[in-house]
CSV table of C-alpha atoms (C1' of nucleotides) in Angstrom, one decimal:
chain,number,residue,atom,x,y,z
A,1,MET,CA,-0.1,0.0,-0.2
A,2,ALA,CA,0.8,3.7,-0.3
A,3,VAL,CA,3.6,3.3,-2.7
A,4,GLU,CA,0.8,4.7,-5.1
A,5,ALA,CA,0.5,7.8,-3.4
A,6,LEU,CA,4.6,8.1,-3.1
A,7,SER,CA,4.8,10.7,-6.1
A,8,SER,CA,3.7,13.2,-3.7
A,9,TYR,CA,6.1,13.7,-1.5
A,10,LEU,CA,8.5,13.7,-4.1
A,11,LEU,CA,9.1,18.0,-4.4
A,12,LYS,CA,11.0,19.2,-7.4
A,13,ALA,CA,14.6,20.6,-7.5
A,14,ASP,CA,15.7,21.4,-9.9
A,15,ASP,CA,19.9,21.6,-8.7
A,16,ALA,CA,19.5,18.5,-6.5
A,17,ALA,CA,20.1,15.0,-8.5
A,18,PHE,CA,17.2,12.6,-8.8
A,19,HIS,CA,18.4,10.3,-6.1
A,20,ASP,CA,18.8,12.7,-3.4
A,21,GLN,CA,15.1,13.3,-4.1
A,22,VAL,CA,13.7,10.5,-4.5
A,23,TYR,CA,16.1,10.3,-1.1
A,24,ASP,CA,14.0,13.1,0.9
A,25,ALA,CA,10.4,11.8,-0.8
A,26,LEU,CA,11.3,8.5,0.9
A,27,ALA,CA,12.7,9.9,4.5
A,28,GLU,CA,9.7,11.8,4.7
A,29,ALA,CA,7.4,8.9,3.6
A,30,LEU,CA,8.8,6.6,6.7
A,31,THR,CA,9.3,9.9,9.2
A,32,GLU,CA,5.4,9.9,9.0
A,33,GLY,CA,4.7,6.7,9.2
A,34,VAL,CA,3.5,5.8,6.0
A,35,PHE,CA,5.3,3.1,6.0
A,36,ALA,CA,4.3,0.3,8.2
A,37,PRO,CA,6.6,-1.6,9.6
A,38,GLY,CA,7.7,-5.4,8.8
A,39,GLN,CA,5.7,-3.6,4.9
A,40,SER,CA,8.5,-5.6,2.4
A,41,VAL,CA,8.8,-3.1,-0.7
A,42,SER,CA,10.7,-3.8,-3.9
A,43,LEU,CA,13.3,-0.8,-6.0
A,44,ARG,CA,10.7,-1.1,-8.9
A,45,THR,CA,7.3,-0.1,-7.0
A,46,LEU,CA,9.2,2.4,-5.9
A,47,ALA,CA,10.0,3.4,-9.4
A,48,SER,CA,7.2,3.1,-10.6
A,49,GLY,CA,5.2,5.1,-7.0
A,50,LEU,CA,7.9,8.2,-8.0
A,51,ASN,CA,8.2,7.9,-11.9
A,52,VAL,CA,11.8,7.2,-11.7
A,53,SER,CA,14.0,4.7,-12.6
A,54,PRO,CA,15.3,2.0,-10.7
A,55,MET,CA,18.6,4.0,-10.7
A,56,PRO,CA,18.4,6.4,-8.0
A,57,VAL,CA,15.6,4.3,-5.9
A,58,ARG,CA,18.9,1.9,-5.5
A,59,GLU,CA,21.4,4.5,-3.9
A,60,ALA,CA,18.7,5.9,-2.5
A,61,VAL,CA,17.4,3.0,-1.2
A,62,ARG,CA,20.8,2.0,0.4
A,63,ARG,CA,21.6,5.3,1.6
A,64,LEU,CA,17.6,4.4,4.2
A,65,ILE,CA,19.6,1.0,4.3
A,66,ALA,CA,22.6,2.1,6.0
A,67,GLU,CA,19.8,4.8,8.3
A,68,LYS,CA,18.4,1.7,9.4
A,69,ALA,CA,15.5,2.9,7.8
A,70,LEU,CA,15.1,0.5,5.9
A,71,GLU,CA,16.5,-3.4,6.0
A,72,LEU,CA,17.8,-6.3,3.8
A,73,GLN,CA,16.5,-9.4,5.0
A,74,PRO,CA,19.0,-12.3,5.1
A,75,SER,CA,18.1,-14.7,3.5
A,76,ASN,CA,16.0,-13.2,0.8
A,77,LYS,CA,18.2,-10.1,0.9
A,78,ARG,CA,14.3,-8.6,0.4
A,79,LEU,CA,13.8,-5.4,1.1
A,80,ARG,CA,11.7,-4.1,3.7
A,81,VAL,CA,10.3,-1.8,6.7
A,82,PRO,CA,11.8,-2.9,9.8
A,83,SER,CA,9.9,-4.1,12.0
A,84,LEU,CA,9.4,-4.3,15.3
A,85,SER,CA,10.8,-5.2,18.7
A,86,GLU,CA,10.3,-3.3,21.8
A,87,ASP,CA,14.2,-4.7,22.1
A,88,ARG,CA,14.9,-2.5,19.1
A,89,LEU,CA,12.1,1.5,20.3
A,90,HIS,CA,14.2,0.6,24.3
A,91,GLN,CA,17.2,1.3,21.7
A,92,LEU,CA,15.9,4.5,20.5
A,93,ALA,CA,14.2,5.6,23.2
A,94,LYS,CA,18.3,5.3,24.6
A,95,ALA,CA,20.0,6.8,21.5
A,96,ARG,CA,17.1,9.5,21.0
A,97,SER,CA,17.0,10.6,25.1
A,98,TRP,CA,20.4,11.2,25.2
A,99,VAL,CA,21.4,13.0,21.1
A,100,GLU,CA,18.9,15.3,21.4
A,101,PRO,CA,19.3,17.4,24.7
A,102,GLU,CA,22.4,16.8,24.1
A,103,LEU,CA,21.8,20.0,21.0
A,104,ALA,CA,18.5,21.0,22.6
A,105,ALA,CA,21.6,22.4,25.3
A,106,ILE,CA,23.9,24.0,22.6
A,107,ALA,CA,20.7,24.9,20.3
A,108,ALA,CA,19.8,26.6,24.2
A,109,ILE,CA,22.9,28.7,24.2
A,110,LYS,CA,23.4,30.1,21.1
A,111,ALA,CA,19.4,31.3,20.2
A,112,THR,CA,18.6,34.0,18.4
A,113,PRO,CA,15.5,35.6,19.2
A,114,GLU,CA,14.4,34.5,16.1
A,115,LEU,CA,14.4,31.2,17.2
A,116,ILE,CA,12.6,31.4,19.8
A,117,GLU,CA,10.2,33.2,17.7
A,118,THR,CA,10.1,30.9,15.3
A,119,LEU,CA,9.2,28.0,17.9
A,120,LYS,CA,6.5,29.9,19.5
A,121,GLU,CA,5.2,30.8,16.0
A,122,GLU,CA,5.5,26.1,15.3
A,123,ASP,CA,4.4,25.4,19.2
A,124,ASP,CA,1.2,27.4,18.1
A,125,THR,CA,0.4,26.0,15.4
A,126,LEU,CA,1.3,22.5,16.8
A,127,MET,CA,-1.8,23.5,19.9
A,128,VAL,CA,-4.3,24.3,16.8
A,129,ALA,CA,-3.3,21.3,15.4
A,130,LEU,CA,-4.1,20.1,18.6
A,131,SER,CA,-7.3,21.0,19.3
A,132,LYS,CA,-8.2,19.6,16.4
A,133,GLY,CA,-7.4,16.7,16.7
A,134,ASP,CA,-5.0,16.9,13.9
A,135,VAL,CA,-2.5,14.6,14.0
A,136,GLU,CA,-0.9,14.8,11.2
A,137,GLY,CA,-1.3,18.2,11.5
A,138,TYR,CA,0.4,17.3,15.1
A,139,MET,CA,2.9,15.1,14.0
A,140,LYS,CA,4.6,18.1,11.4
A,141,ALA,CA,4.2,21.2,13.4
A,142,ASN,CA,5.6,18.6,16.4
A,143,HIS,CA,8.6,17.7,13.7
A,144,ALA,CA,9.7,20.5,12.1
A,145,PHE,CA,9.2,22.1,16.7
A,146,HIS,CA,11.7,19.6,17.0
A,147,PHE,CA,14.2,20.7,14.1
A,148,HIS,CA,14.6,24.6,14.0
A,149,ILE,CA,16.5,23.7,17.6
A,150,TYR,CA,18.3,20.5,16.3
A,151,LYS,CA,19.8,22.4,13.3
A,152,ALA,CA,20.4,25.6,15.0
A,153,ALA,CA,23.1,23.6,17.2
A,154,HIS,CA,25.2,23.6,13.7
A,155,ALA,CA,26.3,19.9,15.1
A,156,ASP,CA,25.8,18.5,12.4
A,157,LEU,CA,27.0,15.3,13.7
A,158,PHE,CA,25.4,15.1,16.3
A,159,TYR,CA,22.0,16.2,14.2
A,160,ASP,CA,22.5,13.7,12.3
A,161,MET,CA,21.8,11.3,14.7
A,162,ALA,CA,18.7,12.8,15.6
A,163,ARG,CA,17.0,12.9,11.7
A,164,THR,CA,18.6,9.1,11.0
A,165,LEU,CA,16.4,8.6,14.7
A,166,TRP,CA,13.6,9.9,13.7
A,167,LEU,CA,13.1,8.2,10.5
A,168,GLN,CA,13.7,4.8,12.1
A,169,THR,CA,11.3,5.6,15.0
A,170,GLY,CA,8.8,6.4,12.4
A,171,PRO,CA,7.8,3.9,11.3
A,172,PHE,CA,6.7,3.0,15.6
A,173,MET,CA,4.6,5.9,15.0
A,174,ARG,CA,2.3,4.4,13.2
A,175,VAL,CA,1.4,1.4,15.7
A,176,VAL,CA,1.1,4.1,17.8
A,177,PHE,CA,-1.6,6.3,16.8
A,178,ASN,CA,-3.6,3.0,15.2
A,179,LYS,CA,-3.2,1.5,18.3
A,180,LEU,CA,-4.5,4.7,21.1
A,181,GLY,CA,-6.4,7.2,18.1
A,182,THR,CA,-5.7,10.8,18.0
A,183,VAL,CA,-7.2,11.6,22.0
A,184,GLN,CA,-4.5,11.4,24.4
A,185,LEU,CA,-1.5,12.8,22.5
A,186,PRO,CA,1.2,13.3,24.9
A,187,ARG,CA,1.7,16.8,27.2
A,188,ASP,CA,4.9,18.1,25.6
A,189,HIS,CA,7.7,19.9,27.1
A,190,HIS,CA,7.5,22.8,24.8
A,191,GLN,CA,7.2,25.6,27.4
A,192,GLU,CA,9.9,24.9,29.7
A,193,LEU,CA,12.2,24.5,26.1
A,194,ILE,CA,11.1,27.6,24.9
A,195,GLY,CA,10.8,29.7,28.5
A,196,ALA,CA,15.1,27.5,29.0
A,197,PHE,CA,16.1,29.6,25.8
A,198,ALA,CA,14.9,32.9,25.9
A,199,ALA,CA,17.2,33.0,28.9
A,200,ARG,CA,19.8,30.5,26.9
A,201,ASP,CA,20.0,28.6,29.9
A,202,ALA,CA,21.6,24.8,28.5
A,203,GLU,CA,20.7,22.3,31.2
A,204,THR,CA,17.7,24.1,32.1
A,205,ALA,CA,17.0,23.4,28.0
A,206,ARG,CA,18.8,20.3,28.1
A,207,LYS,CA,16.2,18.3,30.6
A,208,ALA,CA,13.4,19.3,29.3
A,209,MET,CA,14.1,17.6,26.6
A,210,ALA,CA,14.5,14.9,27.9
A,211,GLU,CA,11.5,15.0,29.7
A,212,ASP,CA,10.2,15.4,26.2
A,213,ILE,CA,10.6,13.0,24.4
A,214,ALA,CA,11.1,10.1,28.0
A,215,GLU,CA,7.2,11.2,28.1
A,216,GLY,CA,7.2,10.1,24.4
A,217,MET,CA,9.0,7.5,24.0
A,218,ASP,CA,8.2,5.9,26.8
A,219,LEU,CA,3.6,6.4,25.5
A,220,MET,CA,5.3,4.4,22.4
A,221,VAL,CA,6.7,1.7,24.6
A,222,GLU,CA,3.6,1.3,26.6
A,223,ALA,CA,1.4,1.2,23.2
A,224,VAL,CA,3.8,-1.3,21.5
A,225,ARG,CA,3.8,-3.5,24.6
A,226,VAL,CA,-0.3,-4.2,24.1
B,1,MET,CA,47.6,7.1,-3.4
B,2,ALA,CA,46.4,4.1,-1.1
B,3,VAL,CA,44.7,2.9,-4.2
B,4,GLU,CA,46.8,0.0,-6.0
B,5,ALA,CA,46.6,-1.6,-2.6
B,6,LEU,CA,43.4,-1.4,-2.2
B,7,SER,CA,42.3,-4.8,-3.7
B,8,SER,CA,44.8,-6.6,-0.8
B,9,TYR,CA,41.2,-5.8,1.6
B,10,LEU,CA,38.9,-7.6,0.3
B,11,LEU,CA,38.2,-10.4,1.2
B,12,LYS,CA,36.6,-13.1,-1.2
B,13,ALA,CA,33.3,-13.9,0.1
B,14,ASP,CA,31.0,-16.5,-2.6
B,15,ASP,CA,27.6,-15.7,-0.8
B,16,ALA,CA,28.4,-11.6,-0.2
B,17,ALA,CA,26.9,-10.3,-2.6
B,18,PHE,CA,30.2,-7.4,-4.4
B,19,HIS,CA,29.4,-4.2,-3.0
B,20,ASP,CA,29.0,-5.6,0.3
B,21,GLN,CA,32.8,-6.9,-0.3
B,22,VAL,CA,33.2,-3.7,-1.5
B,23,TYR,CA,32.1,-2.0,1.3
B,24,ASP,CA,34.0,-4.3,3.6
B,25,ALA,CA,37.1,-3.5,2.1
B,26,LEU,CA,36.8,0.3,1.5
B,27,ALA,CA,35.9,0.3,5.7
B,28,GLU,CA,38.6,-1.5,7.0
B,29,ALA,CA,41.1,0.9,4.8
B,30,LEU,CA,39.2,4.1,6.3
B,31,THR,CA,39.2,2.0,9.9
B,32,GLU,CA,42.8,1.1,9.7
B,33,GLY,CA,43.4,5.3,8.2
B,34,VAL,CA,44.9,4.8,5.2
B,35,PHE,CA,43.2,7.4,3.0
B,36,ALA,CA,44.5,11.3,4.4
B,37,PRO,CA,41.9,13.4,5.3
B,38,GLY,CA,40.3,15.8,2.3
B,39,GLN,CA,41.4,13.0,0.1
B,40,SER,CA,39.7,12.5,-3.0
B,41,VAL,CA,38.3,10.0,-4.6
B,42,SER,CA,36.6,8.2,-7.9
B,43,LEU,CA,33.7,5.7,-8.3
B,44,ARG,CA,36.3,4.9,-10.9
B,45,THR,CA,39.8,4.4,-9.5
B,46,LEU,CA,38.3,2.5,-6.3
B,47,ALA,CA,37.0,0.0,-9.1
B,48,SER,CA,40.0,-0.8,-11.0
B,49,GLY,CA,41.6,-0.6,-7.3
B,50,LEU,CA,40.1,-3.2,-6.2
B,51,ASN,CA,39.5,-5.3,-9.9
B,52,VAL,CA,35.6,-4.8,-9.5
B,53,SER,CA,32.6,-2.8,-12.3
B,54,PRO,CA,32.4,1.2,-10.4
B,55,MET,CA,28.8,-0.6,-9.7
B,56,PRO,CA,29.5,-2.1,-6.5
B,57,VAL,CA,32.1,0.4,-5.6
B,58,ARG,CA,29.2,3.2,-6.1
B,59,GLU,CA,26.4,1.7,-4.1
B,60,ALA,CA,28.8,1.2,-1.4
B,61,VAL,CA,30.9,4.2,-0.9
B,62,ARG,CA,26.8,5.5,-0.6
B,63,ARG,CA,27.0,3.6,1.8
B,64,LEU,CA,29.7,5.2,3.6
B,65,ILE,CA,28.7,8.6,2.2
B,66,ALA,CA,25.7,8.0,4.6
B,67,GLU,CA,27.7,7.0,7.3
B,68,LYS,CA,29.2,10.7,6.8
B,69,ALA,CA,32.8,8.0,6.1
B,70,LEU,CA,32.6,9.8,2.8
B,71,GLU,CA,31.2,13.1,1.2
B,72,LEU,CA,30.7,14.8,-1.9
B,73,GLN,CA,31.8,17.8,-2.4
B,74,PRO,CA,28.8,19.9,-2.3
B,75,SER,CA,30.2,22.4,-5.3
B,76,ASN,CA,32.3,19.7,-7.8
B,77,LYS,CA,29.8,17.1,-6.6
B,78,ARG,CA,33.4,14.7,-6.5
B,79,LEU,CA,33.8,11.8,-3.6
B,80,ARG,CA,36.2,12.6,-0.7
B,81,VAL,CA,37.8,11.9,2.5
B,82,PRO,CA,35.9,14.4,5.2
B,83,SER,CA,39.5,16.9,6.3
B,84,LEU,CA,39.7,17.3,9.4
B,85,SER,CA,37.8,20.4,11.7
B,86,GLU,CA,38.5,20.5,15.8
B,87,ASP,CA,34.5,20.1,15.4
B,88,ARG,CA,33.8,17.0,13.9
B,89,LEU,CA,36.6,15.7,16.2
B,90,HIS,CA,34.9,17.1,19.0
B,91,GLN,CA,31.4,15.5,18.2
B,92,LEU,CA,33.4,12.2,17.5
B,93,ALA,CA,35.3,12.5,20.7
B,94,LYS,CA,31.6,13.5,23.2
B,95,ALA,CA,29.4,11.1,20.5
B,96,ARG,CA,31.8,8.3,21.4
B,97,SER,CA,32.1,8.9,25.4
B,98,TRP,CA,28.2,8.0,25.6
B,99,VAL,CA,27.8,4.9,23.0
B,100,GLU,CA,30.3,2.9,23.8
B,101,PRO,CA,30.2,3.5,27.6
B,102,GLU,CA,26.8,2.4,27.5
B,103,LEU,CA,27.9,-1.1,24.9
B,104,ALA,CA,30.4,-1.5,28.0
B,105,ALA,CA,27.5,-1.1,29.9
B,106,ILE,CA,25.1,-3.5,28.7
B,107,ALA,CA,27.7,-6.2,27.4
B,108,ALA,CA,29.4,-6.5,31.4
B,109,ILE,CA,25.7,-7.9,32.4
B,110,LYS,CA,25.6,-10.6,30.1
B,111,ALA,CA,30.0,-11.2,30.4
B,112,THR,CA,30.4,-14.8,29.6
B,113,PRO,CA,34.2,-16.7,31.1
B,114,GLU,CA,34.7,-16.3,26.4
B,115,LEU,CA,34.3,-13.2,26.6
B,116,ILE,CA,36.2,-12.2,29.5
B,117,GLU,CA,39.3,-14.9,28.3
B,118,THR,CA,38.6,-13.6,24.5
B,119,LEU,CA,39.8,-10.5,25.8
B,120,LYS,CA,42.6,-11.2,28.1
B,121,GLU,CA,44.6,-12.4,24.8
B,122,GLU,CA,43.2,-9.6,22.8
B,123,ASP,CA,45.4,-7.2,25.5
B,124,ASP,CA,47.4,-9.9,25.5
B,125,THR,CA,48.7,-9.3,21.9
B,126,LEU,CA,48.2,-5.7,21.9
B,127,MET,CA,50.3,-5.2,24.6
B,128,VAL,CA,53.3,-7.5,22.6
B,129,ALA,CA,52.3,-5.0,19.8
B,130,LEU,CA,52.5,-1.8,21.8
B,131,SER,CA,56.0,-2.8,23.5
B,132,LYS,CA,57.4,-3.7,19.6
B,133,GLY,CA,56.2,-0.5,18.9
B,134,ASP,CA,54.5,-1.9,15.5
B,135,VAL,CA,51.4,0.8,15.6
B,136,GLU,CA,49.0,-1.8,12.6
B,137,GLY,CA,49.2,-4.3,15.4
B,138,TYR,CA,48.4,-2.1,18.0
B,139,MET,CA,45.5,-0.6,16.3
B,140,LYS,CA,44.1,-3.3,15.3
B,141,ALA,CA,44.1,-5.1,18.2
B,142,ASN,CA,42.8,-2.4,20.0
B,143,HIS,CA,40.0,-2.0,17.2
B,144,ALA,CA,39.5,-5.4,18.2
B,145,PHE,CA,39.8,-5.2,21.6
B,146,HIS,CA,36.7,-3.0,22.2
B,147,PHE,CA,34.2,-4.3,19.2
B,148,HIS,CA,34.9,-7.9,20.6
B,149,ILE,CA,33.1,-6.6,24.1
B,150,TYR,CA,31.0,-4.1,21.6
B,151,LYS,CA,29.9,-7.5,19.8
B,152,ALA,CA,28.3,-9.3,23.3
B,153,ALA,CA,26.2,-6.4,23.6
B,154,HIS,CA,24.3,-7.5,21.6
B,155,ALA,CA,22.8,-4.5,21.0
B,156,ASP,CA,22.1,-3.8,17.1
B,157,LEU,CA,21.6,0.3,16.9
B,158,PHE,CA,24.8,0.7,19.3
B,159,TYR,CA,26.6,-1.2,18.0
B,160,ASP,CA,26.4,-0.1,14.4
B,161,MET,CA,26.1,3.5,16.0
B,162,ALA,CA,30.1,2.4,18.1
B,163,ARG,CA,30.8,1.4,14.5
B,164,THR,CA,30.7,4.8,12.2
B,165,LEU,CA,31.1,6.7,14.5
B,166,TRP,CA,34.7,4.0,14.2
B,167,LEU,CA,34.7,4.5,10.4
B,168,GLN,CA,35.3,8.9,11.1
B,169,THR,CA,37.5,8.7,13.6
B,170,GLY,CA,40.1,6.0,11.6
B,171,PRO,CA,41.0,9.4,9.2
B,172,PHE,CA,42.5,11.8,12.2
B,173,MET,CA,44.6,8.4,13.2
B,174,ARG,CA,46.2,8.3,10.3
B,175,VAL,CA,47.1,12.5,11.3
B,176,VAL,CA,48.0,11.4,15.2
B,177,PHE,CA,50.1,8.4,14.3
B,178,ASN,CA,52.5,11.3,11.6
B,179,LYS,CA,52.9,13.6,14.5
B,180,LEU,CA,52.9,11.9,17.4
B,181,GLY,CA,54.6,8.8,16.0
B,182,THR,CA,54.7,5.7,17.6
B,183,VAL,CA,57.1,6.3,21.0
B,184,GLN,CA,53.6,7.8,23.0
B,185,LEU,CA,50.5,5.3,22.4
B,186,PRO,CA,47.7,5.9,24.6
B,187,ARG,CA,47.9,4.0,28.0
B,188,ASP,CA,44.4,2.0,28.6
B,189,HIS,CA,42.3,1.4,31.0
B,190,HIS,CA,42.1,-2.1,29.4
B,191,GLN,CA,42.4,-4.4,32.7
B,192,GLU,CA,40.0,-2.0,34.4
B,193,LEU,CA,37.2,-3.7,32.5
B,194,ILE,CA,38.1,-7.5,32.1
B,195,GLY,CA,37.8,-6.5,35.6
B,196,ALA,CA,35.2,-5.2,35.6
B,197,PHE,CA,33.6,-7.8,33.6
B,198,ALA,CA,34.4,-10.5,35.6
B,199,ALA,CA,32.4,-8.9,38.4
B,200,ARG,CA,29.3,-8.2,35.7
B,201,ASP,CA,29.5,-4.5,36.7
B,202,ALA,CA,27.6,-2.6,34.5
B,203,GLU,CA,28.9,0.8,36.3
B,204,THR,CA,32.5,0.5,36.3
B,205,ALA,CA,32.2,-1.2,33.1
B,206,ARG,CA,30.8,2.1,31.4
B,207,LYS,CA,33.6,4.3,34.6
B,208,ALA,CA,36.7,2.7,33.3
B,209,MET,CA,35.4,2.7,28.8
B,210,ALA,CA,35.2,6.0,29.2
B,211,GLU,CA,38.3,7.4,30.7
B,212,ASP,CA,40.0,5.0,27.9
B,213,ILE,CA,38.1,7.3,25.4
B,214,ALA,CA,38.2,10.0,26.9
B,215,GLU,CA,41.8,9.9,26.5
B,216,GLY,CA,42.2,8.1,23.1
B,217,MET,CA,40.6,11.6,22.4
B,218,ASP,CA,42.0,14.2,23.9
B,219,LEU,CA,45.0,12.3,22.2
B,220,MET,CA,43.5,13.2,19.2
B,221,VAL,CA,43.0,16.9,19.5
B,222,GLU,CA,45.7,18.2,21.0
B,223,ALA,CA,48.1,15.8,17.3
B,224,VAL,CA,44.9,17.7,15.0
B,225,ARG,CA,44.7,21.2,17.5
B,226,VAL,CA,49.2,21.4,17.3
C,1,DG,C1',-10.1,-31.2,-1.3
C,2,DA,C1',-4.9,-30.5,0.0
C,3,DC,C1',-0.9,-30.6,-1.2
C,4,DC,C1',2.4,-30.5,-5.1
C,5,DG,C1',5.5,-29.9,-8.8
C,6,DG,C1',6.1,-26.5,-12.3
C,7,DC,C1',5.9,-22.0,-14.8
C,8,DA,C1',5.8,-17.1,-14.9
C,9,DA,C1',6.4,-12.9,-12.8
C,10,DT,C1',9.1,-10.1,-9.8
C,11,DT,C1',13.0,-9.3,-6.3
C,12,DG,C1',18.4,-7.7,-5.9
C,13,DT,C1',22.8,-7.4,-8.5
C,14,DG,C1',26.2,-6.5,-11.7
C,15,DA,C1',27.3,-4.7,-16.4
C,16,DT,C1',27.7,-1.5,-19.6
C,17,DC,C1',26.6,2.9,-22.3
C,18,DA,C1',25.6,8.4,-22.7
C,19,DC,C1',25.4,12.2,-21.5
C,20,DA,C1',26.7,17.3,-18.4
C,21,DC,C1',29.8,18.9,-16.0
C,22,DA,C1',34.4,20.3,-14.3
C,23,DT,C1',38.9,20.3,-14.4
C,24,DC,C1',43.1,20.4,-16.4
C,25,DA,C1',47.0,21.1,-20.2
C,26,DT,C1',47.5,22.5,-24.6
C,27,DC,C1',47.4,26.1,-27.6
C,28,DT,C1',47.1,30.4,-29.9
C,29,DG,C1',46.9,35.5,-30.4
C,30,DG,C1',48.1,39.8,-27.5
D,1,DC,C1',56.1,35.9,-22.7
D,2,DC,C1',51.7,36.2,-20.2
D,3,DA,C1',46.3,35.0,-20.9
D,4,DG,C1',42.3,34.1,-22.4
D,5,DA,C1',40.4,30.6,-24.5
D,6,DT,C1',39.2,26.0,-26.5
D,7,DG,C1',39.6,21.2,-26.2
D,8,DA,C1',40.8,15.9,-24.0
D,9,DT,C1',40.1,13.9,-20.3
D,10,DG,C1',37.7,12.3,-15.7
D,11,DT,C1',33.5,12.5,-12.5
D,12,DG,C1',29.1,11.8,-10.7
D,13,DT,C1',23.9,10.7,-12.5
D,14,DG,C1',20.7,8.3,-15.1
D,15,DA,C1',18.5,3.8,-18.1
D,16,DT,C1',18.5,0.4,-19.9
D,17,DC,C1',20.0,-4.3,-20.4
D,18,DA,C1',21.3,-9.5,-18.6
D,19,DC,C1',21.1,-12.6,-15.5
D,20,DA,C1',20.3,-16.1,-11.1
D,21,DA,C1',17.5,-16.2,-7.6
D,22,DT,C1',13.2,-16.6,-5.6
D,23,DT,C1',8.7,-16.0,-5.3
D,24,DG,C1',3.9,-16.8,-5.7
D,25,DC,C1',0.6,-18.6,-8.3
D,26,DC,C1',-1.8,-22.1,-11.9
D,27,DG,C1',-2.7,-26.6,-12.5
D,28,DG,C1',-2.9,-31.2,-12.5
D,29,DT,C1',-2.1,-35.0,-9.0
D,30,DC,C1',-3.1,-38.6,-4.5
DNA sequence: GACCGGCAATTGTGATCACACATCATCTGG
DNA sequence: CCAGATGATGTGTGATCACAATTGCCGGTC
């Protein structure tokens, strides 16, 4: 499923290489939980779904495999979205609970008024989506909020680690919202974060981010377990 | 340079795909510091150096780019080994100082007598290489020591993070040993680690590993700075 | 009706060719 | 003798074909 609507994720940027555009499209689809865990995909199917030749898809997929957002089954050597496992989710949670607070702490020191303004706006649209029960809107806004912070840290390696971790968390999201519905969305710590940024307080920012992630991931662990 | 001797890193395994073998070869070469930071490489050159067609090299390289062990220059779109930067090294140090102690702590709990025996042997060959001033032997043994531990943790995600981080640290190694020579190799904490493993003491293992890495990375930071 | 054998379609992988672009050397004109 | 144009070479990228292996379907047999 979902392959036929993939082309909507492909936004044309003439200067970028095809395989980069394909990567972005697949990455966004994965982060948003378009693909189900365990679902098998194929190069040619993706290619035709994106209206490109299999070649750029191969390279994009190879990259996603390296980032553990996709996997090659050792037996079949066939392509698929990694399955859920509680152990895997725990490792993701631990890793995120280290990297992202770290990024928040770095960003807090370098915080500019522009960043804070952006975060406030982002948090507003998030709250609106939340009150409307708009899951997709909430997820998009939440993603934007977090990554505005991470980008502001100007720490490429950590930024990419966070990006990769979200990529791997995506497919879990789908399961969570399938089981929990839109009702009990996590109470986030975004206001505390914005406050810490305004005060350029690294440790408070780190702590707030850690709690934000811990609660979100706890929700996922709980949802996966049952 | 170094490309002509690359084929020695290619060990035949009939069941594995070409691009995997190529990846392994390039990864090992990178971890051992065969390539100089900033050195530019090309698909066709690597391909002929490894006696394969450019095709599998493309996929292997795409993977290495995703792991930030290689990079594509945005201007030229040409391939090269990432340059040194103090900021980059700091991020690597921070990341390693979290992931690898974490792995050590997990592995300590699951430690078996076999693992401890292997580690002792590994440490012996390390000491022998050290006393002979055999840099390459020391690096190989050190790598083996650490990754026997990491593998024993059975935490795929963390293991792969460690692997990727070593991949990125490789090119720095070359610079370090060029500047420092073989004399002042780091006094490691391997004995403390082995002791902690025998006692199944996670926190002591974590601490010992953290110090081992901190000292090693400090050495590198110092070497890069001058 | 259930099981199994065999054929067709689909899979990932590798090789080869074509293309646009960047780089570098050489050559030409001043 | 030097600068700028011009060609040759090398670069990553994409398309297409070939191939072995696996999967899945379909019909036949017990």
